Tab-separated table of C-alpha atoms in Angstrom:
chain	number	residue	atom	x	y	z
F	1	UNK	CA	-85.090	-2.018	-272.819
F	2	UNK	CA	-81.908	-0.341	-271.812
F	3	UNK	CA	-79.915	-2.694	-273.652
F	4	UNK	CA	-80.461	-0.998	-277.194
F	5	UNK	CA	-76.651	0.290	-276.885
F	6	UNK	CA	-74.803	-0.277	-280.037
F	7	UNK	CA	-71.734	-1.693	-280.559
F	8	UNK	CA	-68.582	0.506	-282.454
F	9	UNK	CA	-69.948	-2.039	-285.930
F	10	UNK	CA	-73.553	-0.065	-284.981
F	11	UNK	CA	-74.546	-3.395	-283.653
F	12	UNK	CA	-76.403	-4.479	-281.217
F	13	UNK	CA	-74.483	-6.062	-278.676
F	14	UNK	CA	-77.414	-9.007	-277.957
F	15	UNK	CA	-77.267	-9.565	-282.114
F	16	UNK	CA	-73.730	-10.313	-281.330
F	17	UNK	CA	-73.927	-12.810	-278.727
F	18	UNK	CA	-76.480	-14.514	-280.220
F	19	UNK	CA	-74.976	-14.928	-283.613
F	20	UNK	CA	-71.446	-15.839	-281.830
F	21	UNK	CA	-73.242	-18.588	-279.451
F	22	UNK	CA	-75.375	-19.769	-282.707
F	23	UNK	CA	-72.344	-19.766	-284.869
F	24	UNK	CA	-70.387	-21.645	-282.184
F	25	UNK	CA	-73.228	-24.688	-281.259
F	26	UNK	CA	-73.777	-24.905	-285.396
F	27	UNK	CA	-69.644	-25.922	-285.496
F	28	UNK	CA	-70.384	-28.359	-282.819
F	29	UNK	CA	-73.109	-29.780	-283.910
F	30	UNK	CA	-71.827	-30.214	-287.503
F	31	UNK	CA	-68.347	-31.781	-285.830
F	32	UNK	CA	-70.394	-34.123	-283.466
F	33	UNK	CA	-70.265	-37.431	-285.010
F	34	UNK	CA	-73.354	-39.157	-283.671
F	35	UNK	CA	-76.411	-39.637	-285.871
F	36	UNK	CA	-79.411	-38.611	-284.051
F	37	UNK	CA	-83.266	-38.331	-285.045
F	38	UNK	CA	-83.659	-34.845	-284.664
F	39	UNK	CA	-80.493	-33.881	-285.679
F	40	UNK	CA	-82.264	-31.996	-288.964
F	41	UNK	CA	-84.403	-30.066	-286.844
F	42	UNK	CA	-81.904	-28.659	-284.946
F	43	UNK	CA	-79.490	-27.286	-287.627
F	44	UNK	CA	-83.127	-25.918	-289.148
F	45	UNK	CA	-83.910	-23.930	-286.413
F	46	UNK	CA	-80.204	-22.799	-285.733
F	47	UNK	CA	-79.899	-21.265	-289.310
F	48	UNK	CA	-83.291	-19.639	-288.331
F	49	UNK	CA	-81.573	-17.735	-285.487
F	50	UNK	CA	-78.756	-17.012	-287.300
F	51	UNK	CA	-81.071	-15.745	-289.990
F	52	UNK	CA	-82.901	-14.263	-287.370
F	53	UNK	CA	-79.562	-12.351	-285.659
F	54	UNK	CA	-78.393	-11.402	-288.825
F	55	UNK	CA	-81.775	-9.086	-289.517
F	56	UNK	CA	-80.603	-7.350	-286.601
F	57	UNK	CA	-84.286	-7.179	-284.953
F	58	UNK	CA	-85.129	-10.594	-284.102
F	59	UNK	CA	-88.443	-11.257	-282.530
F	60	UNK	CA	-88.357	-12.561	-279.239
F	61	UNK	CA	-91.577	-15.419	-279.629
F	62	UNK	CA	-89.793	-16.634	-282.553
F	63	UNK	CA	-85.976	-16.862	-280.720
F	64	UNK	CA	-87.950	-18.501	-277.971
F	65	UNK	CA	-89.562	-21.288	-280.056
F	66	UNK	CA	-86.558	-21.583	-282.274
F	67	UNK	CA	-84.398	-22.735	-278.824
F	68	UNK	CA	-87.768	-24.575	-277.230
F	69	UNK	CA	-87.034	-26.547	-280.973
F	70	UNK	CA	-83.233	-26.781	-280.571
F	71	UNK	CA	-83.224	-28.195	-276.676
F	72	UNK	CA	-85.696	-30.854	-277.643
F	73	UNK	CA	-83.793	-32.004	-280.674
F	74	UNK	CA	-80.055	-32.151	-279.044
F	75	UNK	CA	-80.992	-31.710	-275.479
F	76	UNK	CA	-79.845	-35.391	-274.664
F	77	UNK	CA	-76.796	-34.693	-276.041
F	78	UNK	CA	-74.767	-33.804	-273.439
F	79	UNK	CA	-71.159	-32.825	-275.380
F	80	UNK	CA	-73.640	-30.327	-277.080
F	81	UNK	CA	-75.069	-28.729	-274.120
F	82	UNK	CA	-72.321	-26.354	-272.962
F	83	UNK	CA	-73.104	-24.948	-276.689
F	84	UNK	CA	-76.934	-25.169	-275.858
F	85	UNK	CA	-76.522	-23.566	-272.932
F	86	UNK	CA	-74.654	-20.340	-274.655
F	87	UNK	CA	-77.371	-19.849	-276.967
F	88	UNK	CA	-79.917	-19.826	-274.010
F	89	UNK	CA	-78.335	-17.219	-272.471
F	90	UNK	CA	-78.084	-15.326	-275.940
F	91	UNK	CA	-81.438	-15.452	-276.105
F	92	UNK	CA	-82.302	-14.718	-272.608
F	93	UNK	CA	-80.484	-11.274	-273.177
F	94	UNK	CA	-83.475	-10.088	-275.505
F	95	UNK	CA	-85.813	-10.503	-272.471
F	96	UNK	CA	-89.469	-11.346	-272.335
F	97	UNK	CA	-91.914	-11.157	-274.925
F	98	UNK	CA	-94.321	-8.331	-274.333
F	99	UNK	CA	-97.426	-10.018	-273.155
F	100	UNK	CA	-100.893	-8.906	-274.822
């Protein structure tokens, strides 16, 4: 809850991370030459994010199941998973989902 600080854009500093480590894996993924079946799921669900990040209130359910979607879809690809691994931790910084 504490980390609501802005950054000097007015953004939020998680936004940032996320859309950086999104942005990043997306490159890598479109440069990665191997054909794999799930390969149109995962560039689905990482323009969700980045649609997601770029509304600037993303909610956390939906980052979850976005990057549940993602790590099944390249998570045997292991040149991708230093990438995977970034946008984990992007989305870790948003915290739990309030439980009801």
């Amino acid at each position: 809850m504490g980390q609501e600080r802005l950054t000097g854009s007015g953004e939020d500093p998680r936004v940032t991370e996320l859309r950086t480590a999104v942005s990043r894996l997306r490159r890598e993924l479109a440069g990665h030459p191997a054909e794999f079946p799930d390969r149109g799921i995962a560039e689905d669900e990482l323009a969700a994010l980045d649609s997601m990040a770029v509304s600037g209130r993303p909610e956390v359910p939906r980052l979850r199941r976005s990057l549940l979607l993602v790590a099944g879809a390249i998570g045997s690809v292991s040149a991708l998973a230093p990438g995977l691994r970034e946008v984990r931790m992007a989305v870790d910084l948003f915290g739990e989902p309030p439980r009801g």
